[in-house]
Amino acid sequence: MQEFIRNFASSQSILPAPVIYILFMTVSALVLASLAAILALIGVYLERKISAHMQNRLGPMYVGGWHGWAQTIADAVKLLLKEDIVPKAADKLLHLMAPFIVFAATLAAFAVLPFGRNLVVSDLNVGALYVVAISSFVVVGIILAGWASNNKWSLLGAMRSAAQIVSFEVPATLAILVPIMIVGSMNLGEIVNYQVGGIHKWLIWKFFPFNLMAFLIYFVASLAEVNRAPFDIPEAESEIVAGFHTEYSGMKWAIFFLAEYANMFLVGVIGATLFLGGWSSPFGSFLNSGPLPVLWIFLKAFGLIFVHIWLRWTLPRVRVDQLMYTCWKVLLPFAFVSLVGVGIYMVL
Amino acid sequence: MSIFDIVFYAFAALTVVSAAILVFSRNVIYSAVGLLFTFFGVAGIYVLLAADFLAVVQILVYVGGILILLLFGVMLSQRVTSSELGAGTLRMLPALIVLSGVLAILLRMVYKTSWSSLPASDFNPTSAKIGTLLMTDFLIPFEIVSILLLAALIGAAFIARKERS
């Protein structure tokens, strides 16, 4: 992308290079933002349909005709028109700011995702670490939302969320270190390039069973990091109403929702990029030309999202102590085992 | 004024303004939000100087760790919503002496250092070099810091843990 912009800027002389650069980056950001919105619409629709079929129901069937495909679009329009209620005792400024911090952080992480060969907005050298770092803004946004609402459920949900995300960040980061160690680069594009050439070259199979272990640890930890069931105690509706977004309605609530589904897609793409070959085809060079890599990364990400949804409608919610047990006494030791195991494999 | 300067001054302004909010705000949470943007501004300046690894680590450690712990602590304390910070003036003379002393040292440093602020032309991976240096030239400081952190960790766990009889 950077090279493309540089070449484009030098090939014409109407506009100076910085202006071209800013224009391209604005366009990329807008494209990613609309991508996030569309993904959220698809995600919500999938969630409703899959959960319905898992419970032997049909789910939305009427709006739009074919299997209620326009249901989420209608819902989004409804949310846009809904009254925005701000509690009287809430901190107005922070109450307004919190959903945007959460969404901006999620969108900022989208910038380094490789959607295809050279199809990445910002090809950072520290891409993998950048995603981990920028996600911490999400936690800050959630805490601010919980505090600014001036509601006990919100505060409880925010505290749970902070404790959960900060704890699960540790095993997730250790699991991300495994592919970084093998490839020797934190650049997500290079990590994919290492795995190009078919399903047998994917990092998940390398150094069996340590990489497989790292992938599973990353998957479980990412599930907790995006507040998904069975780790959705920050918004546990049966205990604390709706957690940190209890006092949010209308578009602000929709932005939280948008960020949640965008985050699911984000961890899906990261998991696929680090362990499942990213945009590369599972059949080597077959079906891996033109726009097909984009299709592959979306397929893999949505495959992981499907597992997210599947788990949500299968497993009961864990208790807080079980959550902390899972993180510190199960995931963390195994993350260290896989890291050390891969290290030993690499040295031998 | 090049684009480098414009971006630098934008991030510098963000850092300074949010730092001012951090210091002058009477609300703990507003101070914390000010701190968030201060860290962000400093990280932006790091990126501008081609230290992308440092910038990411800055965000990871300060926002992801310290700021969240801070917010967590503030929320656990009593009377969160109405906690006013004592931001009045107290002991003017000692404060002025300390302030002028620190300012003098800082200004002397600023004028003595020969600054070279070249715009970053290209982003080379810095993490490998940093890792190599940590494991060779700066091994002893690195190990000392590790032991210090371990001791702090054990100490914190010891203080926080109540023995059940």
Short mmCIF file of C-alpha atoms in Angstrom, two decimals:
data_model
loop_
_atom_site.label_atom_id
_atom_site.label_comp_id
_atom_site.label_asym_id
_atom_site.label_seq_id
_atom_site.Cartn_x
_atom_site.Cartn_y
_atom_site.Cartn_z
CA MET A 1 0.00 0.00 0.00
CA GLN A 2 2.74 2.47 0.99
CA GLU A 3 4.73 1.68 -2.14
CA PHE A 4 1.63 1.96 -4.26
CA ILE A 5 0.88 5.40 -2.84
CA ARG A 6 4.48 6.50 -3.32
CA ASN A 7 4.46 5.37 -6.94
CA PHE A 8 1.11 6.98 -7.52
CA ALA A 9 2.22 10.24 -5.94
CA SER A 10 5.37 10.41 -8.07
CA SER A 11 3.58 9.48 -11.29
CA GLN A 12 1.40 12.58 -11.30
CA SER A 13 2.11 16.21 -10.53
CA ILE A 14 -1.31 17.73 -9.83
CA LEU A 15 -1.27 17.23 -6.07
CA PRO A 16 1.72 17.17 -3.67
CA ALA A 17 2.68 13.80 -2.19
CA PRO A 18 1.48 14.47 1.41
CA VAL A 19 -1.98 15.40 0.15
CA ILE A 20 -2.16 12.18 -1.88
CA TYR A 21 -1.02 10.25 1.16
CA ILE A 22 -3.66 11.78 3.44
CA LEU A 23 -6.35 11.24 0.78
CA PHE A 24 -5.46 7.57 0.39
CA MET A 25 -5.35 7.00 4.15
CA THR A 26 -8.75 8.70 4.62
CA VAL A 27 -10.25 6.56 1.89
CA SER A 28 -8.74 3.40 3.43
CA ALA A 29 -10.09 4.32 6.85
CA LEU A 30 -13.56 4.91 5.40
CA VAL A 31 -13.42 1.60 3.54
CA LEU A 32 -12.42 -0.22 6.74
CA ALA A 33 -15.14 1.53 8.74
CA SER A 34 -17.81 0.52 6.24
CA LEU A 35 -16.32 -2.97 6.13
CA ALA A 36 -16.68 -3.16 9.93
CA ALA A 37 -20.30 -2.01 9.70
CA ILE A 38 -21.15 -4.53 6.98
CA LEU A 39 -19.36 -7.30 8.88
CA ALA A 40 -21.35 -6.44 11.98
CA LEU A 41 -24.60 -6.68 10.02
CA ILE A 42 -23.59 -10.05 8.60
CA GLY A 43 -22.32 -11.17 12.00
CA VAL A 44 -25.55 -10.33 13.78
CA TYR A 45 -27.59 -12.06 11.07
CA LEU A 46 -25.41 -15.17 11.26
CA GLU A 47 -25.59 -15.19 15.04
CA ARG A 48 -29.38 -15.05 15.01
CA LYS A 49 -29.78 -17.65 12.29
CA ILE A 50 -27.20 -20.08 13.67
CA SER A 51 -28.48 -19.77 17.23
CA ALA A 52 -32.02 -20.29 15.96
CA HIS A 53 -31.11 -23.45 14.08
CA MET A 54 -29.14 -24.75 17.07
CA GLN A 55 -32.27 -24.34 19.17
CA ASN A 56 -34.49 -25.91 16.52
CA ARG A 57 -36.12 -22.60 15.55
CA LEU A 58 -36.10 -20.66 12.31
CA GLY A 59 -34.96 -17.22 13.45
CA PRO A 60 -35.84 -14.13 11.40
CA MET A 61 -37.82 -15.23 8.33
CA TYR A 62 -39.92 -12.34 7.01
CA VAL A 63 -38.04 -9.07 6.40
CA GLY A 64 -36.61 -8.97 2.89
CA GLY A 65 -38.11 -12.22 1.73
CA TRP A 66 -35.39 -14.86 1.52
CA HIS A 67 -34.78 -16.19 5.07
CA GLY A 68 -35.22 -12.72 6.54
CA TRP A 69 -31.89 -11.49 5.13
CA ALA A 70 -32.84 -7.81 5.61
CA GLN A 71 -33.70 -8.18 9.29
CA THR A 72 -30.44 -6.75 10.62
CA ILE A 73 -30.58 -3.86 8.13
CA ALA A 74 -34.05 -3.01 9.42
CA ASP A 75 -32.75 -3.27 12.99
CA ALA A 76 -29.84 -0.96 12.20
CA VAL A 77 -32.22 1.64 10.74
CA LYS A 78 -34.40 1.33 13.81
CA LEU A 79 -31.37 1.91 16.08
CA LEU A 80 -30.42 5.01 14.08
CA LEU A 81 -33.87 6.49 14.66
CA LYS A 82 -34.14 5.53 18.31
CA GLU A 83 -34.08 8.12 21.07
CA ASP A 84 -30.71 8.46 22.74
CA ILE A 85 -31.24 8.35 26.49
CA VAL A 86 -28.49 9.67 28.75
CA PRO A 87 -29.03 9.21 32.50
CA LYS A 88 -29.36 12.45 34.44
CA ALA A 89 -26.49 11.66 36.79
CA ALA A 90 -24.21 10.38 34.05
CA ASP A 91 -21.01 12.09 33.06
CA LYS A 92 -22.19 13.41 29.68
CA LEU A 93 -18.82 13.86 28.01
CA LEU A 94 -17.34 10.48 28.96
CA HIS A 95 -20.67 8.76 28.36
CA LEU A 96 -20.51 10.05 24.79
CA MET A 97 -16.80 9.37 24.36
CA ALA A 98 -16.67 5.75 25.57
CA PRO A 99 -18.37 3.98 22.62
CA PHE A 100 -16.22 5.92 20.16
CA ILE A 101 -12.99 5.01 21.96
CA VAL A 102 -14.00 1.35 21.80
CA PHE A 103 -14.90 1.51 18.12
CA ALA A 104 -11.88 3.63 17.15
CA ALA A 105 -9.52 1.16 18.81
CA THR A 106 -11.11 -1.75 16.98
CA LEU A 107 -10.94 0.10 13.68
CA ALA A 108 -7.32 1.09 14.31
CA ALA A 109 -6.44 -2.58 14.67
CA PHE A 110 -8.05 -3.30 11.29
CA ALA A 111 -5.35 -1.18 9.64
CA VAL A 112 -2.69 -3.90 9.87
CA LEU A 113 -4.80 -6.90 8.85
CA PRO A 114 -3.53 -8.47 5.63
CA PHE A 115 -6.58 -9.21 3.47
CA GLY A 116 -4.53 -10.48 0.56
CA ARG A 117 -1.14 -10.33 -1.14
CA ASN A 118 0.01 -6.72 -0.47
CA LEU A 119 -3.57 -5.84 0.42
CA VAL A 120 -2.97 -4.19 3.76
CA VAL A 121 -3.52 -0.57 4.72
CA SER A 122 -0.43 -0.24 6.88
CA ASP A 123 2.24 -2.92 6.59
CA LEU A 124 3.74 -2.43 10.04
CA ASN A 125 6.92 -4.20 11.10
CA VAL A 126 5.39 -4.72 14.52
CA GLY A 127 1.90 -5.64 13.25
CA ALA A 128 1.15 -8.51 15.63
CA LEU A 129 2.24 -6.56 18.70
CA TYR A 130 0.39 -3.46 17.46
CA VAL A 131 -2.90 -5.37 17.44
CA VAL A 132 -2.33 -6.50 21.03
CA ALA A 133 -1.40 -2.98 22.12
CA ILE A 134 -4.17 -1.05 20.40
CA SER A 135 -6.76 -3.46 21.80
CA SER A 136 -6.00 -2.12 25.27
CA PHE A 137 -7.83 1.07 24.28
CA VAL A 138 -10.97 -1.07 24.11
CA VAL A 139 -10.62 -1.83 27.82
CA VAL A 140 -10.22 1.85 28.64
CA GLY A 141 -13.35 2.63 26.64
CA ILE A 142 -15.31 -0.07 28.45
CA ILE A 143 -14.16 1.16 31.87
CA LEU A 144 -15.10 4.72 30.98
CA ALA A 145 -18.51 3.55 29.76
CA GLY A 146 -19.07 1.73 33.03
CA TRP A 147 -18.00 4.65 35.15
CA ALA A 148 -19.66 7.43 33.16
CA SER A 149 -23.07 5.69 33.26
CA ASN A 150 -23.17 6.15 37.04
CA ASN A 151 -24.94 2.84 37.48
CA LYS A 152 -23.91 -0.06 39.68
CA TRP A 153 -24.50 -2.67 36.97
CA SER A 154 -22.41 -0.69 34.53
CA LEU A 155 -19.57 -0.29 37.00
CA LEU A 156 -19.62 -3.97 37.94
CA GLY A 157 -19.64 -4.98 34.29
CA ALA A 158 -16.79 -2.63 33.47
CA MET A 159 -14.68 -3.92 36.36
CA ARG A 160 -15.30 -7.50 35.36
CA SER A 161 -14.43 -6.67 31.79
CA ALA A 162 -11.20 -4.95 32.75
CA ALA A 163 -10.11 -7.81 35.01
CA GLN A 164 -10.99 -10.35 32.35
CA ILE A 165 -9.37 -8.67 29.37
CA VAL A 166 -6.20 -7.76 31.24
CA SER A 167 -5.83 -11.33 32.54
CA PHE A 168 -6.51 -13.04 29.24
CA GLU A 169 -4.18 -10.69 27.40
CA VAL A 170 -1.27 -12.53 29.02
CA PRO A 171 -1.89 -16.05 27.60
CA ALA A 172 -3.07 -14.53 24.30
CA THR A 173 0.15 -12.57 23.91
CA LEU A 174 2.26 -15.61 24.81
CA ALA A 175 0.38 -17.66 22.20
CA ILE A 176 0.94 -14.93 19.60
CA LEU A 177 4.66 -15.07 20.42
CA VAL A 178 4.86 -18.65 19.13
CA PRO A 179 4.32 -17.83 15.41
CA ILE A 180 6.40 -14.67 15.82
CA MET A 181 9.25 -16.80 17.16
CA ILE A 182 9.01 -19.33 14.33
CA VAL A 183 8.80 -16.78 11.52
CA GLY A 184 11.19 -14.33 13.16
CA SER A 185 9.06 -11.32 12.34
CA MET A 186 6.13 -9.48 13.84
CA ASN A 187 4.96 -8.37 10.41
CA LEU A 188 1.64 -10.10 9.75
CA GLY A 189 2.30 -10.15 6.00
CA GLU A 190 5.56 -12.02 6.49
CA ILE A 191 3.88 -14.48 8.83
CA VAL A 192 1.40 -15.28 6.04
CA ASN A 193 4.17 -15.49 3.43
CA TYR A 194 5.85 -18.12 5.60
CA GLN A 195 2.71 -20.26 5.39
CA VAL A 196 1.95 -19.91 1.66
CA GLY A 197 1.90 -23.21 -0.20
CA GLY A 198 -0.94 -25.31 1.10
CA ILE A 199 -2.60 -26.57 4.21
CA HIS A 200 0.43 -28.61 5.33
CA LYS A 201 2.52 -25.45 5.67
CA TRP A 202 0.16 -23.78 8.09
CA LEU A 203 1.77 -22.94 11.41
CA ILE A 204 -0.90 -24.80 13.35
CA TRP A 205 0.63 -28.16 12.28
CA LYS A 206 4.25 -27.19 12.84
CA PHE A 207 6.03 -28.56 15.94
CA PHE A 208 3.09 -30.75 16.89
CA PRO A 209 1.52 -30.50 19.49
CA PHE A 210 2.94 -27.15 20.67
CA ASN A 211 1.59 -24.95 17.90
CA LEU A 212 -1.81 -26.57 18.03
CA MET A 213 -1.79 -25.87 21.76
CA ALA A 214 -0.83 -22.25 21.15
CA PHE A 215 -3.66 -21.89 18.64
CA LEU A 216 -6.21 -23.30 21.08
CA ILE A 217 -4.92 -21.03 23.84
CA TYR A 218 -5.13 -18.03 21.54
CA PHE A 219 -8.65 -18.98 20.52
CA VAL A 220 -9.93 -19.37 24.08
CA ALA A 221 -8.17 -16.22 25.26
CA SER A 222 -9.47 -14.21 22.32
CA LEU A 223 -12.95 -15.43 23.10
CA ALA A 224 -12.55 -13.91 26.54
CA GLU A 225 -10.97 -10.75 25.17
CA VAL A 226 -13.96 -9.97 22.98
CA ASN A 227 -16.35 -10.70 25.89
CA ARG A 228 -18.01 -13.62 24.18
CA ALA A 229 -19.77 -16.51 25.88
CA PRO A 230 -18.85 -18.57 27.83
CA PHE A 231 -16.74 -15.63 29.05
CA ASP A 232 -19.40 -12.93 28.70
CA ILE A 233 -19.57 -12.12 32.40
CA PRO A 234 -19.01 -8.38 31.74
CA GLU A 235 -22.52 -8.20 30.28
CA ALA A 236 -24.05 -11.25 31.94
CA GLU A 237 -27.71 -10.39 31.37
CA SER A 238 -28.98 -12.72 34.07
CA GLU A 239 -26.92 -11.06 36.82
CA ILE A 240 -26.04 -7.46 35.97
CA VAL A 241 -28.69 -6.48 33.37
CA ALA A 242 -26.37 -5.69 30.46
CA GLY A 243 -23.08 -4.90 32.17
CA PHE A 244 -21.14 -1.91 30.98
CA HIS A 245 -23.68 -0.87 28.33
CA THR A 246 -26.76 -0.98 30.58
CA GLU A 247 -27.30 2.77 30.28
CA TYR A 248 -26.70 2.98 26.56
CA SER A 249 -29.43 3.16 23.98
CA GLY A 250 -29.93 4.00 20.34
CA MET A 251 -26.89 4.65 18.21
CA LYS A 252 -24.36 4.65 21.05
CA TRP A 253 -25.45 1.16 22.00
CA ALA A 254 -25.29 0.19 18.34
CA ILE A 255 -21.69 1.37 18.20
CA PHE A 256 -20.80 -0.92 21.12
CA PHE A 257 -22.47 -3.75 19.27
CA LEU A 258 -20.70 -2.84 16.06
CA ALA A 259 -17.39 -2.88 17.91
CA GLU A 260 -18.16 -6.27 19.45
CA TYR A 261 -18.80 -7.92 16.08
CA ALA A 262 -15.90 -6.08 14.47
CA ASN A 263 -13.74 -7.37 17.32
CA MET A 264 -14.91 -10.92 16.71
CA PHE A 265 -13.91 -10.55 13.07
CA LEU A 266 -10.59 -9.02 14.16
CA VAL A 267 -9.60 -11.93 16.40
CA GLY A 268 -10.85 -14.32 13.70
CA VAL A 269 -8.54 -12.74 11.13
CA ILE A 270 -5.62 -12.63 13.57
CA GLY A 271 -6.11 -16.30 14.51
CA ALA A 272 -6.35 -17.25 10.83
CA THR A 273 -3.32 -15.14 9.92
CA LEU A 274 -1.09 -16.44 12.68
CA PHE A 275 -1.98 -20.13 12.54
CA LEU A 276 -4.20 -20.94 9.54
CA GLY A 277 -2.27 -19.49 6.63
CA GLY A 278 -4.01 -16.13 6.44
CA TRP A 279 -5.06 -15.28 2.91
CA SER A 280 -3.22 -18.21 1.33
CA SER A 281 -5.21 -21.00 -0.22
CA PRO A 282 -5.19 -24.41 1.51
CA PHE A 283 -4.44 -26.01 -1.89
CA GLY A 284 -1.05 -24.43 -2.59
CA SER A 285 -1.11 -22.18 -5.64
CA PHE A 286 -4.45 -23.62 -6.76
CA LEU A 287 -7.30 -21.09 -6.34
CA ASN A 288 -4.90 -18.49 -4.99
CA SER A 289 -4.81 -15.81 -7.67
CA GLY A 290 -6.59 -12.55 -8.31
CA PRO A 291 -9.19 -11.68 -5.68
CA LEU A 292 -9.38 -15.22 -4.28
CA PRO A 293 -7.01 -14.62 -1.29
CA VAL A 294 -9.54 -12.13 0.06
CA LEU A 295 -12.17 -14.84 -0.15
CA TRP A 296 -9.93 -17.25 1.77
CA ILE A 297 -9.23 -14.89 4.65
CA PHE A 298 -12.94 -14.08 4.96
CA LEU A 299 -13.81 -17.78 4.85
CA LYS A 300 -11.29 -18.62 7.57
CA ALA A 301 -12.31 -15.67 9.74
CA PHE A 302 -15.98 -16.51 9.42
CA GLY A 303 -15.17 -20.15 10.16
CA LEU A 304 -13.69 -19.03 13.48
CA ILE A 305 -16.66 -16.70 14.07
CA PHE A 306 -18.94 -19.66 13.51
CA VAL A 307 -17.11 -21.51 16.28
CA HIS A 308 -17.54 -18.42 18.49
CA ILE A 309 -21.29 -18.49 17.88
CA TRP A 310 -21.45 -22.26 18.26
CA LEU A 311 -19.73 -22.06 21.67
CA ARG A 312 -21.99 -19.23 22.80
CA TRP A 313 -25.12 -21.25 22.21
CA THR A 314 -23.68 -24.46 23.61
CA LEU A 315 -21.80 -23.62 26.79
CA PRO A 316 -23.17 -22.03 29.97
CA ARG A 317 -21.53 -18.87 31.27
CA VAL A 318 -18.60 -19.43 33.64
CA ARG A 319 -18.39 -17.88 37.10
CA VAL A 320 -15.82 -15.20 37.85
CA ASP A 321 -13.63 -17.56 39.87
CA GLN A 322 -13.82 -20.21 37.14
CA LEU A 323 -12.82 -17.56 34.66
CA MET A 324 -9.72 -16.61 36.63
CA TYR A 325 -8.91 -20.28 37.20
CA THR A 326 -9.08 -20.92 33.46
CA CYS A 327 -6.81 -18.02 32.73
CA TRP A 328 -4.09 -18.25 35.35
CA LYS A 329 -4.01 -21.95 36.17
CA VAL A 330 -4.84 -23.57 32.84
CA LEU A 331 -4.09 -21.29 29.89
CA LEU A 332 -1.02 -19.54 31.26
CA PRO A 333 1.01 -22.67 32.20
CA PHE A 334 0.13 -24.33 28.91
CA ALA A 335 1.07 -21.16 27.04
CA PHE A 336 4.50 -21.28 28.67
CA VAL A 337 4.79 -25.00 27.88
CA SER A 338 4.04 -24.38 24.22
CA LEU A 339 6.42 -21.42 24.05
CA VAL A 340 9.27 -23.37 25.65
CA GLY A 341 8.41 -26.47 23.59
CA VAL A 342 8.61 -24.55 20.34
CA GLY A 343 11.86 -22.99 21.53
CA ILE A 344 13.37 -26.43 22.19
CA TYR A 345 12.17 -27.70 18.79
CA MET A 346 13.76 -24.71 17.09
CA VAL A 347 17.09 -25.09 18.84
CA LEU A 348 17.33 -28.84 18.18
CA MET B 1 7.09 23.75 7.29
CA SER B 2 7.13 20.19 6.10
CA ILE B 3 4.56 17.48 6.76
CA PHE B 4 6.96 16.06 9.36
CA ASP B 5 6.79 19.30 11.33
CA ILE B 6 3.01 19.52 11.08
CA VAL B 7 2.55 15.98 12.36
CA PHE B 8 5.13 16.53 15.08
CA TYR B 9 3.43 19.69 16.34
CA ALA B 10 0.02 18.01 16.19
CA PHE B 11 1.20 15.16 18.41
CA ALA B 12 3.15 17.51 20.65
CA ALA B 13 0.07 19.70 21.12
CA LEU B 14 -2.03 16.61 21.89
CA THR B 15 0.52 15.50 24.48
CA VAL B 16 0.86 18.89 26.16
CA VAL B 17 -2.86 19.72 26.20
CA SER B 18 -3.84 16.32 27.59
CA ALA B 19 -1.03 16.52 30.13
CA ALA B 20 -2.44 19.88 31.23
CA ILE B 21 -5.88 18.30 31.61
CA LEU B 22 -4.25 15.50 33.60
CA VAL B 23 -2.63 17.94 36.01
CA PHE B 24 -5.35 20.56 36.35
CA SER B 25 -8.47 18.40 36.40
CA ARG B 26 -10.21 17.99 39.72
CA ASN B 27 -11.80 14.72 38.70
CA VAL B 28 -9.68 11.57 38.93
CA ILE B 29 -11.29 9.97 35.90
CA TYR B 30 -10.73 13.05 33.75
CA SER B 31 -7.10 12.96 34.77
CA ALA B 32 -6.96 9.33 33.70
CA VAL B 33 -8.46 10.18 30.31
CA GLY B 34 -5.90 12.98 29.99
CA LEU B 35 -3.19 10.43 30.74
CA LEU B 36 -4.59 8.16 28.01
CA PHE B 37 -4.16 10.86 25.38
CA THR B 38 -0.76 11.85 26.75
CA PHE B 39 0.49 8.30 26.24
CA PHE B 40 -1.07 8.26 22.79
CA GLY B 41 0.64 11.52 21.83
CA VAL B 42 4.04 10.30 23.05
CA ALA B 43 3.57 7.05 21.09
CA GLY B 44 2.76 9.13 18.01
CA ILE B 45 6.03 11.04 18.38
CA TYR B 46 7.90 7.74 18.72
CA VAL B 47 6.34 6.52 15.46
CA LEU B 48 7.34 9.78 13.81
CA LEU B 49 10.96 9.08 14.80
CA ALA B 50 10.77 5.57 13.25
CA ALA B 51 10.77 3.87 16.66
CA ASP B 52 7.65 1.83 15.93
CA PHE B 53 8.50 -0.98 18.36
CA LEU B 54 9.01 1.51 21.18
CA ALA B 55 5.69 3.20 20.34
CA VAL B 56 3.78 -0.06 20.43
CA VAL B 57 5.43 -1.10 23.68
CA GLN B 58 4.60 2.33 25.11
CA ILE B 59 0.91 1.76 24.36
CA LEU B 60 1.03 -1.85 25.50
CA VAL B 61 2.68 -1.18 28.85
CA TYR B 62 1.30 2.23 29.77
CA VAL B 63 -2.23 2.09 28.39
CA GLY B 64 -2.75 -1.68 28.53
CA GLY B 65 -1.16 -2.12 31.94
CA ILE B 66 -0.62 0.93 34.07
CA LEU B 67 -3.57 3.10 33.03
CA ILE B 68 -6.04 0.23 33.33
CA LEU B 69 -4.69 -0.71 36.76
CA LEU B 70 -4.99 2.94 37.75
CA LEU B 71 -8.61 3.16 36.57
CA PHE B 72 -9.30 -0.13 38.28
CA GLY B 73 -7.90 1.18 41.53
CA VAL B 74 -9.87 4.42 41.29
CA MET B 75 -13.08 2.49 40.78
CA LEU B 76 -12.45 0.20 43.71
CA SER B 77 -11.98 3.17 46.01
CA GLN B 78 -14.92 4.65 47.87
CA ARG B 79 -17.05 7.55 46.64
CA VAL B 80 -15.87 7.27 43.07
CA THR B 81 -18.34 9.64 41.54
CA SER B 82 -17.69 12.48 43.93
CA SER B 83 -13.99 12.20 44.57
CA GLU B 84 -12.54 15.67 44.24
CA LEU B 85 -8.82 15.97 44.10
CA GLY B 86 -7.14 18.51 46.29
CA ALA B 87 -5.62 20.62 43.55
CA GLY B 88 -5.15 23.77 45.59
CA THR B 89 -1.90 25.51 46.38
CA LEU B 90 0.01 24.35 49.39
CA ARG B 91 3.47 25.34 50.60
CA MET B 92 4.34 27.79 47.88
CA LEU B 93 7.99 28.40 48.74
CA PRO B 94 9.34 24.80 48.89
CA ALA B 95 7.40 24.01 45.72
CA LEU B 96 8.94 26.97 43.91
CA ILE B 97 12.44 25.97 45.01
CA VAL B 98 12.02 22.38 43.82
CA LEU B 99 10.38 23.54 40.60
CA SER B 100 13.09 25.99 39.70
CA GLY B 101 15.76 23.41 40.52
CA VAL B 102 14.22 20.79 38.25
CA LEU B 103 13.59 23.38 35.54
CA ALA B 104 17.21 24.53 35.67
CA ILE B 105 18.51 20.97 35.32
CA LEU B 106 16.11 20.21 32.46
CA LEU B 107 16.93 23.43 30.59
CA ARG B 108 20.65 22.80 30.97
CA MET B 109 20.14 19.29 29.56
CA VAL B 110 18.08 20.65 26.67
CA TYR B 111 20.74 23.19 25.71
CA LYS B 112 23.72 20.90 26.24
CA THR B 113 22.39 18.02 24.14
CA SER B 114 23.14 18.22 20.46
CA TRP B 115 19.76 17.36 18.99
CA SER B 116 19.52 15.62 15.67
CA SER B 117 15.93 15.28 14.62
CA LEU B 118 15.99 13.85 11.14
CA PRO B 119 12.66 12.86 9.63
CA ALA B 120 12.36 9.10 9.48
CA SER B 121 12.96 8.09 5.90
CA ASP B 122 12.21 4.39 6.18
CA PHE B 123 11.03 1.99 8.84
CA ASN B 124 13.55 -0.75 9.44
CA PRO B 125 12.59 -3.45 11.92
CA THR B 126 14.08 -2.32 15.21
CA SER B 127 12.86 -5.17 17.41
CA ALA B 128 15.62 -7.60 16.36
CA LYS B 129 18.34 -5.04 17.14
CA ILE B 130 16.76 -4.19 20.49
CA GLY B 131 16.54 -7.91 21.35
CA THR B 132 20.17 -8.52 20.42
CA LEU B 133 21.34 -5.53 22.44
CA LEU B 134 19.28 -6.63 25.46
CA MET B 135 20.88 -10.06 25.34
CA THR B 136 24.46 -8.82 24.80
CA ASP B 137 25.49 -5.27 25.78
CA PHE B 138 22.70 -4.62 28.25
CA LEU B 139 22.35 -8.10 29.70
CA ILE B 140 23.23 -7.10 33.27
CA PRO B 141 20.80 -4.15 33.52
CA PHE B 142 18.14 -6.31 31.89
CA GLU B 143 18.63 -9.10 34.44
CA ILE B 144 18.72 -6.65 37.33
CA VAL B 145 15.43 -5.13 36.20
CA SER B 146 13.95 -8.62 35.89
CA ILE B 147 14.97 -9.51 39.43
CA LEU B 148 13.66 -6.16 40.71
CA LEU B 149 10.29 -6.79 39.04
CA LEU B 150 10.16 -10.32 40.41
CA ALA B 151 10.87 -9.01 43.91
CA ALA B 152 8.16 -6.37 43.51
CA LEU B 153 5.74 -9.03 42.36
CA ILE B 154 6.46 -11.32 45.28
CA GLY B 155 6.27 -8.37 47.67
CA ALA B 156 2.91 -7.26 46.28
CA ALA B 157 1.51 -10.78 46.52
CA PHE B 158 2.81 -11.07 50.09
CA ILE B 159 1.22 -7.79 51.17
CA ALA B 160 -2.09 -8.46 49.39
CA ARG B 161 -2.47 -12.01 50.61
CA LYS B 162 -4.21 -12.54 53.92
CA GLU B 163 -3.32 -15.72 55.73
CA ARG B 164 -6.46 -17.56 56.73
CA SER B 165 -6.21 -19.08 60.16
#
